[in-house]
mmCIF file of C-alpha atoms in Angstrom:
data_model
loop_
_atom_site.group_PDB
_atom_site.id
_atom_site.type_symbol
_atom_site.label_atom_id
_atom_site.label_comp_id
_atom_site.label_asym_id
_atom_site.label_seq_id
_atom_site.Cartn_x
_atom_site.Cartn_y
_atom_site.Cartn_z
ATOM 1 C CA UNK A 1 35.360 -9.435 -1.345
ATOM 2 C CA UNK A 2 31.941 -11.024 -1.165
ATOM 3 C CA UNK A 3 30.023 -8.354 0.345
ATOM 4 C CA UNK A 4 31.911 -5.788 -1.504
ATOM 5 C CA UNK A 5 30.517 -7.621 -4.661
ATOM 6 C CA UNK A 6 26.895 -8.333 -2.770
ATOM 7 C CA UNK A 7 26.614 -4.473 -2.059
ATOM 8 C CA UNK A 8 27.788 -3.184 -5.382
ATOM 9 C CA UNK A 9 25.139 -5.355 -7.057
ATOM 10 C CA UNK A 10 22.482 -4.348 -4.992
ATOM 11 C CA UNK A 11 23.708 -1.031 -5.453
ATOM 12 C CA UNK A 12 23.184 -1.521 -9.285
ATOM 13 C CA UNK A 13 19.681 -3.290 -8.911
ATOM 14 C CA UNK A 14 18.078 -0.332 -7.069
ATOM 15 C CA UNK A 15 20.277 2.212 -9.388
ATOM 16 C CA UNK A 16 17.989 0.274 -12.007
ATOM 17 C CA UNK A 17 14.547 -0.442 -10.193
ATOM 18 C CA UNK A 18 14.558 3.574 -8.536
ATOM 19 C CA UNK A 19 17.127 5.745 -10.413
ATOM 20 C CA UNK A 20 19.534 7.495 -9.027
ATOM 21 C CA UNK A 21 17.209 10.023 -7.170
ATOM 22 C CA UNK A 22 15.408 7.011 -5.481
ATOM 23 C CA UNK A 23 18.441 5.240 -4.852
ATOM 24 C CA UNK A 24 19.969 8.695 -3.172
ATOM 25 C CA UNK A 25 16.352 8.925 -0.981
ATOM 26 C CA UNK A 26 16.405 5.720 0.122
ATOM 27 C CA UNK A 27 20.075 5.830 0.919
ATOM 28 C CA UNK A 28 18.788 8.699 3.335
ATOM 29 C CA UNK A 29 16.090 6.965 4.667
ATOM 30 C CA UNK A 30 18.588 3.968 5.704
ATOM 31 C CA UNK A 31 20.731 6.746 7.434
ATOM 32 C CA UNK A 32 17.703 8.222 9.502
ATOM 33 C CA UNK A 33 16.636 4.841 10.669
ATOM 34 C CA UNK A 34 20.358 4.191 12.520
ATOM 35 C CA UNK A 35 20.322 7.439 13.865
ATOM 36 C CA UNK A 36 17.174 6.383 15.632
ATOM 37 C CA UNK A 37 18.286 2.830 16.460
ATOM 38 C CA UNK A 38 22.257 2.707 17.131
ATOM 39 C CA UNK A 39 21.279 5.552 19.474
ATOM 40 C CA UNK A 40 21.943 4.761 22.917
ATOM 41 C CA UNK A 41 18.237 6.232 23.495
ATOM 42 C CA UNK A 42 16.935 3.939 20.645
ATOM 43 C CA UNK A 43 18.199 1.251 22.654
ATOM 44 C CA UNK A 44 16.848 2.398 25.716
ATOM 45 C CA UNK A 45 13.397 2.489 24.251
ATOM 46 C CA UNK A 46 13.776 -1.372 23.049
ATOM 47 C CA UNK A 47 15.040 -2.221 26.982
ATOM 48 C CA UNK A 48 11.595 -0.139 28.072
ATOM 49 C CA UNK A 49 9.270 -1.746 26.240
ATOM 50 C CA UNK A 50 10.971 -5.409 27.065
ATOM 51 C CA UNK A 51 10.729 -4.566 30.611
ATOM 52 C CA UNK A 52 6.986 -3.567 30.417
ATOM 53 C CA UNK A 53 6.185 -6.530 28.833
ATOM 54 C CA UNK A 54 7.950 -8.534 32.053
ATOM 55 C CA UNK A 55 5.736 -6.538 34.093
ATOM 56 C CA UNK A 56 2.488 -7.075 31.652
ATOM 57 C CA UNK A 57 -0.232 -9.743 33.308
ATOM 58 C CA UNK A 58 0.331 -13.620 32.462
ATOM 59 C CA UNK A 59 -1.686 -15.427 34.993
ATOM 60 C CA UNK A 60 -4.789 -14.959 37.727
ATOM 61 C CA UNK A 61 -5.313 -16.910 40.527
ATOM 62 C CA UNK A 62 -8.730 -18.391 41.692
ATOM 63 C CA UNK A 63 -8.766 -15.512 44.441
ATOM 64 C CA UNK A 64 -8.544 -12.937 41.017
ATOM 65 C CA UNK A 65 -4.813 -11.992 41.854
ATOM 66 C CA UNK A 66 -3.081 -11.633 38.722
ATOM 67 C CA UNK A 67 0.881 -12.004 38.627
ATOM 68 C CA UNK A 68 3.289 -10.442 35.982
ATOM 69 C CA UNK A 69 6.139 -12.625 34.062
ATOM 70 C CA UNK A 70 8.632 -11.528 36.919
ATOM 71 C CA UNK A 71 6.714 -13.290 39.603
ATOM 72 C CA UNK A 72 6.072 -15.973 38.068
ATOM 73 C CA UNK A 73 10.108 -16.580 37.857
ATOM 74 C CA UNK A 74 9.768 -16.331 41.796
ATOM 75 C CA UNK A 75 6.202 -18.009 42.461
ATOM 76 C CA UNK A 76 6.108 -20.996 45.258
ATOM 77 C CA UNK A 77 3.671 -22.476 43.377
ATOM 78 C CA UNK A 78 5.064 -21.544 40.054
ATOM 79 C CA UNK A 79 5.231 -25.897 38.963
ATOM 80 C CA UNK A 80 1.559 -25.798 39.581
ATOM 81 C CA UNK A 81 0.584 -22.711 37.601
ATOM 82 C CA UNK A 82 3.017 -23.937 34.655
ATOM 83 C CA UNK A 83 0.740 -27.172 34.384
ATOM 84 C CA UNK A 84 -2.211 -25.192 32.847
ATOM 85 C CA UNK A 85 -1.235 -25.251 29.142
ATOM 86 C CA UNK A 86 -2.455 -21.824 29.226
ATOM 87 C CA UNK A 87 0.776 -21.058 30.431
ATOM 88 C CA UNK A 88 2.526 -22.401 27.698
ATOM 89 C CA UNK A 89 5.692 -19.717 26.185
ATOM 90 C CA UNK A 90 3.684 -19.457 23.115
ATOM 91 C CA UNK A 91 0.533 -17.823 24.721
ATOM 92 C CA UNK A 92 3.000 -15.947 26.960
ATOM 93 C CA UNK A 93 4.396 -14.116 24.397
ATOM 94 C CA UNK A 94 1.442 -13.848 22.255
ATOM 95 C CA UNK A 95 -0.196 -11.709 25.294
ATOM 96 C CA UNK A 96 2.753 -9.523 25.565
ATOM 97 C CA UNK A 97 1.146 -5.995 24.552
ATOM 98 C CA UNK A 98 -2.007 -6.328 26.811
ATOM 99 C CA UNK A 99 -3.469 -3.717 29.715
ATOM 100 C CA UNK A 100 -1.472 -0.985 30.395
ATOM 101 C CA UNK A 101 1.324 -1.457 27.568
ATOM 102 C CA UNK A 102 -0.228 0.383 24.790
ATOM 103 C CA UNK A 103 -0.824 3.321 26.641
ATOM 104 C CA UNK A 104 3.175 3.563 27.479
ATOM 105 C CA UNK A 105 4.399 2.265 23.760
ATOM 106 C CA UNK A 106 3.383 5.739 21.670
ATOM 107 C CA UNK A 107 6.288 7.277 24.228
ATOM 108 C CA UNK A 108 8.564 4.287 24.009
ATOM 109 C CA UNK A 109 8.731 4.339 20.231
ATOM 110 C CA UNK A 110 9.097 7.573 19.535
ATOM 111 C CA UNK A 111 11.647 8.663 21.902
ATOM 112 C CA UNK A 112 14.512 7.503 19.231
ATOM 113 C CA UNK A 113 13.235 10.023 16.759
ATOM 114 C CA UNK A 114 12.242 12.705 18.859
ATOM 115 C CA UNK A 115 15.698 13.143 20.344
ATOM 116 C CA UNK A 116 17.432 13.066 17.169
ATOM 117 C CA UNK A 117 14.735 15.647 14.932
ATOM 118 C CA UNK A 118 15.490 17.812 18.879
ATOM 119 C CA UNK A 119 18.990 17.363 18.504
ATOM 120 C CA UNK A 120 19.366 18.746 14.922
ATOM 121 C CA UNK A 121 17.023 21.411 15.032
ATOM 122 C CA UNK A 122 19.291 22.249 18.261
ATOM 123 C CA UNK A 123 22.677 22.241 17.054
ATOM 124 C CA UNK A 124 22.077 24.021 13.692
ATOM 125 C CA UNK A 125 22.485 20.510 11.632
ATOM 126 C CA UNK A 126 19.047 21.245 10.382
ATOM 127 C CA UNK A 127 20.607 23.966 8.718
ATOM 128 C CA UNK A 128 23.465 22.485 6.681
ATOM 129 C CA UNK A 129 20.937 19.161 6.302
ATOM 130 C CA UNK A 130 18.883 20.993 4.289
ATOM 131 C CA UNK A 131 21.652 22.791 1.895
ATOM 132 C CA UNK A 132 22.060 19.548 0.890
ATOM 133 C CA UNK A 133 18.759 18.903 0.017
ATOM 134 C CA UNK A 134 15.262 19.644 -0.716
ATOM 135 C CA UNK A 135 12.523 20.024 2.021
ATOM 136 C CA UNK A 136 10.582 17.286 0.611
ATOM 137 C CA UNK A 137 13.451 15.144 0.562
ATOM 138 C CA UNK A 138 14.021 15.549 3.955
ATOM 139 C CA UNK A 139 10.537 15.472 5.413
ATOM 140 C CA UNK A 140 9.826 12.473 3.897
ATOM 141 C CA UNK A 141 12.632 11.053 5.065
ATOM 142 C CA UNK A 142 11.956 11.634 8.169
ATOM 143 C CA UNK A 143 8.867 10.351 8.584
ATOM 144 C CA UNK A 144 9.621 7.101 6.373
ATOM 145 C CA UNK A 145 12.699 6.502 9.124
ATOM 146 C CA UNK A 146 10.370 7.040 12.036
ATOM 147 C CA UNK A 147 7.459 4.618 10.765
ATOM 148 C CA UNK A 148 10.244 2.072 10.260
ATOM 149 C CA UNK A 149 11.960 2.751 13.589
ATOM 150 C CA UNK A 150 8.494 2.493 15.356
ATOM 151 C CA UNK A 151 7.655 -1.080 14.022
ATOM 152 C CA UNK A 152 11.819 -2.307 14.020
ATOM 153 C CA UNK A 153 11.464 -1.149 17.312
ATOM 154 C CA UNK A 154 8.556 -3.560 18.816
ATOM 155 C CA UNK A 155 9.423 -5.818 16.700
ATOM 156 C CA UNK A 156 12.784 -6.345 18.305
ATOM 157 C CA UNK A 157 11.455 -5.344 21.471
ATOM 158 C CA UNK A 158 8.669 -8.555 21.446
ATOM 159 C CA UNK A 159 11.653 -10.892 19.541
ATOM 160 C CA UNK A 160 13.884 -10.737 22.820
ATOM 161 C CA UNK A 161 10.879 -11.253 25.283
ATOM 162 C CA UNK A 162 9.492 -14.761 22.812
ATOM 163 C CA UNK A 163 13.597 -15.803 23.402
ATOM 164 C CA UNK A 164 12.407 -15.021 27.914
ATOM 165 C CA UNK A 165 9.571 -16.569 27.527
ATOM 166 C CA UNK A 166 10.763 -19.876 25.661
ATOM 167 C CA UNK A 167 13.230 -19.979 27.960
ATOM 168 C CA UNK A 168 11.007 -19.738 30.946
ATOM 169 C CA UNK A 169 7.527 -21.196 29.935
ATOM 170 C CA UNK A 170 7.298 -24.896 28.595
ATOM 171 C CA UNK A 171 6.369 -25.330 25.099
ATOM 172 C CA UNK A 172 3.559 -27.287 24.052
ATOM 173 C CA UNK A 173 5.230 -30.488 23.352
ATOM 174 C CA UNK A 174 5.471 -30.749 27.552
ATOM 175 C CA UNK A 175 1.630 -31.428 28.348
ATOM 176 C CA UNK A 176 -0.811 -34.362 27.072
ATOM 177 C CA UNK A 177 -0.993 -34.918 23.179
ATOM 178 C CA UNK A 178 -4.609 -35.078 23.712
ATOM 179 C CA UNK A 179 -5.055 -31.779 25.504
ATOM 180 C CA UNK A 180 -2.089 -29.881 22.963
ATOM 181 C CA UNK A 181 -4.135 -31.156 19.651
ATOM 182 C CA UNK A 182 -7.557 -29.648 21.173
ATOM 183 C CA UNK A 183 -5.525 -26.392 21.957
ATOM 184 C CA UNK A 184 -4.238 -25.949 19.074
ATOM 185 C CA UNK A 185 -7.184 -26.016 16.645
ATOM 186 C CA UNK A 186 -8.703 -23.867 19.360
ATOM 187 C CA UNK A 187 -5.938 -20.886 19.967
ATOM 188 C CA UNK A 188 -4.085 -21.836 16.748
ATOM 189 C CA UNK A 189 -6.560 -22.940 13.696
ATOM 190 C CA UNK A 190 -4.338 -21.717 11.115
ATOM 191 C CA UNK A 191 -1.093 -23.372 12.161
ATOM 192 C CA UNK A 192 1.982 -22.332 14.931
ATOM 193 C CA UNK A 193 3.752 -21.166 11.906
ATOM 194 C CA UNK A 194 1.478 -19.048 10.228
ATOM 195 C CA UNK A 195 0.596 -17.905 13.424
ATOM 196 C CA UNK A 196 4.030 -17.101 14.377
ATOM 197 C CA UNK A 197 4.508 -14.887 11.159
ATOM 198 C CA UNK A 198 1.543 -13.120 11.059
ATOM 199 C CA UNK A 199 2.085 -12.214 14.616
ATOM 200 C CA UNK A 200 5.476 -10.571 13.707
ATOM 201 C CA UNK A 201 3.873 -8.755 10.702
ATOM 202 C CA UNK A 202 1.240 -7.408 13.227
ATOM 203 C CA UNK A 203 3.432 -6.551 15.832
ATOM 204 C CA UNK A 204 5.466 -4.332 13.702
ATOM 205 C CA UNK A 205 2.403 -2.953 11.809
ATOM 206 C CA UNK A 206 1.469 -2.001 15.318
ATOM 207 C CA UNK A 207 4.400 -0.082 16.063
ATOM 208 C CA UNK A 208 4.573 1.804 13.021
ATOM 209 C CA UNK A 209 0.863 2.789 13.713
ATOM 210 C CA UNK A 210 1.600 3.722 17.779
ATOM 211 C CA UNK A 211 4.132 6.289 16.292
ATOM 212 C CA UNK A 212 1.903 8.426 14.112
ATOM 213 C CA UNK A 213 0.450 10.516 17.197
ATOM 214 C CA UNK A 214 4.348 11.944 17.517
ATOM 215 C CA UNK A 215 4.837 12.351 14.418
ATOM 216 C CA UNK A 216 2.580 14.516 13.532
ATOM 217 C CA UNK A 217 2.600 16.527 17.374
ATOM 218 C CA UNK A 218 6.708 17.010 16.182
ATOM 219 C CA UNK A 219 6.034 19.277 12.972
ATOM 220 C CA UNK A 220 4.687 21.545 15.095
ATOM 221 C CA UNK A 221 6.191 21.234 18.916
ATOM 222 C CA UNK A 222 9.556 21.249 19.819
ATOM 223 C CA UNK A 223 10.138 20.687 23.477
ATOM 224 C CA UNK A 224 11.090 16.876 23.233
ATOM 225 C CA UNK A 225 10.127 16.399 26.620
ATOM 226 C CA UNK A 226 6.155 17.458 25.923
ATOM 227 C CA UNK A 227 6.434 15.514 22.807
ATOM 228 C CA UNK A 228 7.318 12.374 24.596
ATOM 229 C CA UNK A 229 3.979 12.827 27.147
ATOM 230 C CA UNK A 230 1.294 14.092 24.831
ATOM 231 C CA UNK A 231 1.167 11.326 22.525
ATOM 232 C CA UNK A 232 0.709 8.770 25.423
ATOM 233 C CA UNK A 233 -2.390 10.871 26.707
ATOM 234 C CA UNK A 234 -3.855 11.617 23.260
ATOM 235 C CA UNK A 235 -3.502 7.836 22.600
ATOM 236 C CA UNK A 236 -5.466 7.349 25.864
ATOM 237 C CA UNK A 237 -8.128 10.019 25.291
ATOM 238 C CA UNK A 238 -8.480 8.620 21.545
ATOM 239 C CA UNK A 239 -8.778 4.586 22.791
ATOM 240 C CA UNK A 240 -11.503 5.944 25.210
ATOM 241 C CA UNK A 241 -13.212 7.572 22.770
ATOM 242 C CA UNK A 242 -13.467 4.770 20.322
ATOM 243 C CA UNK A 243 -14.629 2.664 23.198
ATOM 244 C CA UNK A 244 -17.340 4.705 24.082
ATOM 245 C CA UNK A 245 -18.158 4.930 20.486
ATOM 246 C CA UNK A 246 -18.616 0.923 20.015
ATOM 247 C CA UNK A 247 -20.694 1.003 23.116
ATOM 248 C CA UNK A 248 -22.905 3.483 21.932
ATOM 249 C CA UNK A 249 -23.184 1.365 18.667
ATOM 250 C CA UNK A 250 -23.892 -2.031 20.005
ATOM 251 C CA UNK A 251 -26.819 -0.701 22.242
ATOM 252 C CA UNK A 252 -28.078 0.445 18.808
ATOM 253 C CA UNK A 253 -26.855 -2.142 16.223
ATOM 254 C CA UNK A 254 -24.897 -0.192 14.460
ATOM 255 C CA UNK A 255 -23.054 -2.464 12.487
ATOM 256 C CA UNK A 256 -21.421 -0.119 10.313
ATOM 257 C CA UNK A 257 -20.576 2.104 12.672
ATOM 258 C CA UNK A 258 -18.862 0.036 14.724
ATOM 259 C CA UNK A 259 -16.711 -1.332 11.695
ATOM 260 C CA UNK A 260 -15.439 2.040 11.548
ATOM 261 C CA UNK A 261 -14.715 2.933 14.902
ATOM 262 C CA UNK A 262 -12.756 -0.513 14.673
ATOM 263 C CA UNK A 263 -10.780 0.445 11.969
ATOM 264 C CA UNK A 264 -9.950 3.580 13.982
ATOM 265 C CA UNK A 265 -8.416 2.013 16.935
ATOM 266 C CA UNK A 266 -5.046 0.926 16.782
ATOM 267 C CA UNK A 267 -4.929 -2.335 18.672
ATOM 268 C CA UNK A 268 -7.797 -3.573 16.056
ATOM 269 C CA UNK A 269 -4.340 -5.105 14.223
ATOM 270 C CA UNK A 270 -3.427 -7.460 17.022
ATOM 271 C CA UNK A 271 -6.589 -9.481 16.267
ATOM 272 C CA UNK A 272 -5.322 -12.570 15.676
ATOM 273 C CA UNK A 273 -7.437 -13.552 12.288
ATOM 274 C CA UNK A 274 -7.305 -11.001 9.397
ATOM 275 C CA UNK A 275 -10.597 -9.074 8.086
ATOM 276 C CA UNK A 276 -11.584 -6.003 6.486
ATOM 277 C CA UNK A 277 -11.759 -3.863 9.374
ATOM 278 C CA UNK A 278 -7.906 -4.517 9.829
ATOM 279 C CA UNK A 279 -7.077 -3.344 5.874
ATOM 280 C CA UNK A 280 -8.970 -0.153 6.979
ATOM 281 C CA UNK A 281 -7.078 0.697 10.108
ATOM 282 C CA UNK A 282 -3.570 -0.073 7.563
ATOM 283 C CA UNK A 283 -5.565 2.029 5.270
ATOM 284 C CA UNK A 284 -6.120 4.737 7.675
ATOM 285 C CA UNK A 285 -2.624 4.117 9.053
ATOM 286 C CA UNK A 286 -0.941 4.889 5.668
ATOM 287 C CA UNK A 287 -3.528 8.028 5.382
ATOM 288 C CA UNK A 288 -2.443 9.917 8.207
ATOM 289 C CA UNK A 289 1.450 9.350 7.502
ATOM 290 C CA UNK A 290 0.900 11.135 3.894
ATOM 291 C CA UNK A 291 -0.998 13.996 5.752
ATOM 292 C CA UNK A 292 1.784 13.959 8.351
ATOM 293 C CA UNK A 293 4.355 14.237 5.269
ATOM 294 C CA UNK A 294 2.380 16.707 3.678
ATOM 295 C CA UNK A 295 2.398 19.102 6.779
ATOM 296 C CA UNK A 296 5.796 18.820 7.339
ATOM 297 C CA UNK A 297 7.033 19.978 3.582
ATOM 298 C CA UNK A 298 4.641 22.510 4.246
ATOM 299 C CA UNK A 299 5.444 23.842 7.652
ATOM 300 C CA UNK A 300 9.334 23.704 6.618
ATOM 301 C CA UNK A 301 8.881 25.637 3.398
ATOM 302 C CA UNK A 302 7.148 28.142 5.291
ATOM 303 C CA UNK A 303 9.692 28.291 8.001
ATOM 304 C CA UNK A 304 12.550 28.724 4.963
ATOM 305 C CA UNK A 305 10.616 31.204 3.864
ATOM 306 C CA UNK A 306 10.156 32.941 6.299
ATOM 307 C CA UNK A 307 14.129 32.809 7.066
ATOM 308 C CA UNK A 308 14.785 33.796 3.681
ATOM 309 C CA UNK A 309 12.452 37.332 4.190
ATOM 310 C CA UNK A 310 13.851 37.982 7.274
#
């Protein structure tokens, strides 16, 4: 009786706050998002990106051997190692997307959505989806539900690997008070907590920006199984790119360039303190998911009209 009463009322606050056409878009915007994650293949995406984060770098030996979070489960020496407060779980997890994970994440998080847009524009659901409602509607929609499922997605993903990592890293409270306060104002000025949240809030911001490349390759591709590869190598090609870019601009102090080649790579959100260059890449984030919208209205009213002709 309570959550009949709990959902009725927030049923009458948006009803108020968005009318009944916003309350009717958002209501499809909730129903694209568990299509993507009570998927079995939204799932599977989550289970990827945990297990690439397992096999991500956490430690380096004196001889320069690194070791992933799986060996150091199994490391002989693994008491040792765990003595550096280095290896604490905090700054475990906190490394989690690091070397090669970014380049597999643009695939991981968008397989959800790509197999369901593949599987309706398949089986003809497309077709009665759209009787139902406008193109803008469902464009929109759509790509609303597949920024959401991107950041849910890593978000839940780097949740379940903090609860591995706390379980198999000591916390902070474990080594010398005197060597824990001198870390902390060193890795963690601003506080574990506020650390804590505003790694969450970049973490998902993260993986609603790592889904933008698919997005916008699925308005106009349809073979699920290209659309899952090219965004991993145009992510690559672009990260190279901007790299290139700020080396080119620090050999000639260019400041301002450099600020926006910043904002233009993706993984300028996981720096740990906030600045301006961080608004702009959320800024340019935003930017290309309204172009992305817009091309999708218009490549589906062209594709009804051209239906409609023939």
């Amino acid at each position: 009786m309570h959550q009949i009463l709990s959902a009725w009322l927030f049923d009458m606050y948006t009803l108020k706050i968005l009318g009944s056409r916003g309350k009717k878009f958002m209501n499809r915007v909730v129903v694209e998002c568990r299509k993507i994650g009570y998927s079995a293949i939204g799932m599977f995406s989550v289970l990827i990106i945990i297990i690439s984060f397992l096999l991500g770098s956490c430690y380096m030996d004196s001889d320069y051997r690194s070791y992933t979070v799986i060996e150091m489960f199994f490391l002989p020496k693994r008491q040792e190692v765990l003595s550096n407060i280095e290896m604490n779980w905090l700054t475990v997890w906190a490394n989690s997307i690091n070397g090669w994970v970014p380049l597999i994440l643009p695939a991981a998080l968008s397989i959800g959505y790509l197999f369901v847009l593949s599987e309706e524009r398949e089986s003809g659901a497309l077709r009665q989806l759209l009787l139902r409602e406008n193109d803008r509607s469902y464009c929109m929609s759509k790509v609303i539900a597949a920024m959401l499922a991107g950041g849910i997605t890593l978000l839940i993903a780097n949740i379940v690997y903090g609860i591995i990592c706390y379980a198999a890293f000591p916390s902070l409270s474990c080594y010398p008070a005197e060597d824990v306060s001198e870390y902390i104002a060193c890795q963690f000025s601003e506080g574990i907590p506020v650390f804590v949240i505003n790694y969450i809030i970049k973490t998902f911001l993260y993986g609603v920006l790592m889904n933008i490349f698919a997005v916008i390759l699925s308005i106009y591709m349809t073979d699920k199984y290209i659309l899952i590869c090219l965004p991993m190598m145009i992510n690559y090609v672009w990260k190279q790119f901007i790299t290139r870019g700020q080396m080119v601009a620090m050999e000639r102090d260019g400041n301002i360039l450099n600020q926006l080649l910043s904002m233009a790579n993706p993984s300028n959100i996981l720096i740990q303190k906030w600045d301006k260059t961080q608004v702009g890449t959320i800024g340019l984030m935003l930017f290309m998911y309204i172009i992305a919208a817009f091309l999708f209205v218009r490549k589906m009213k062209k594709g009804r009209g051209q239906a409609s002709v023939a």
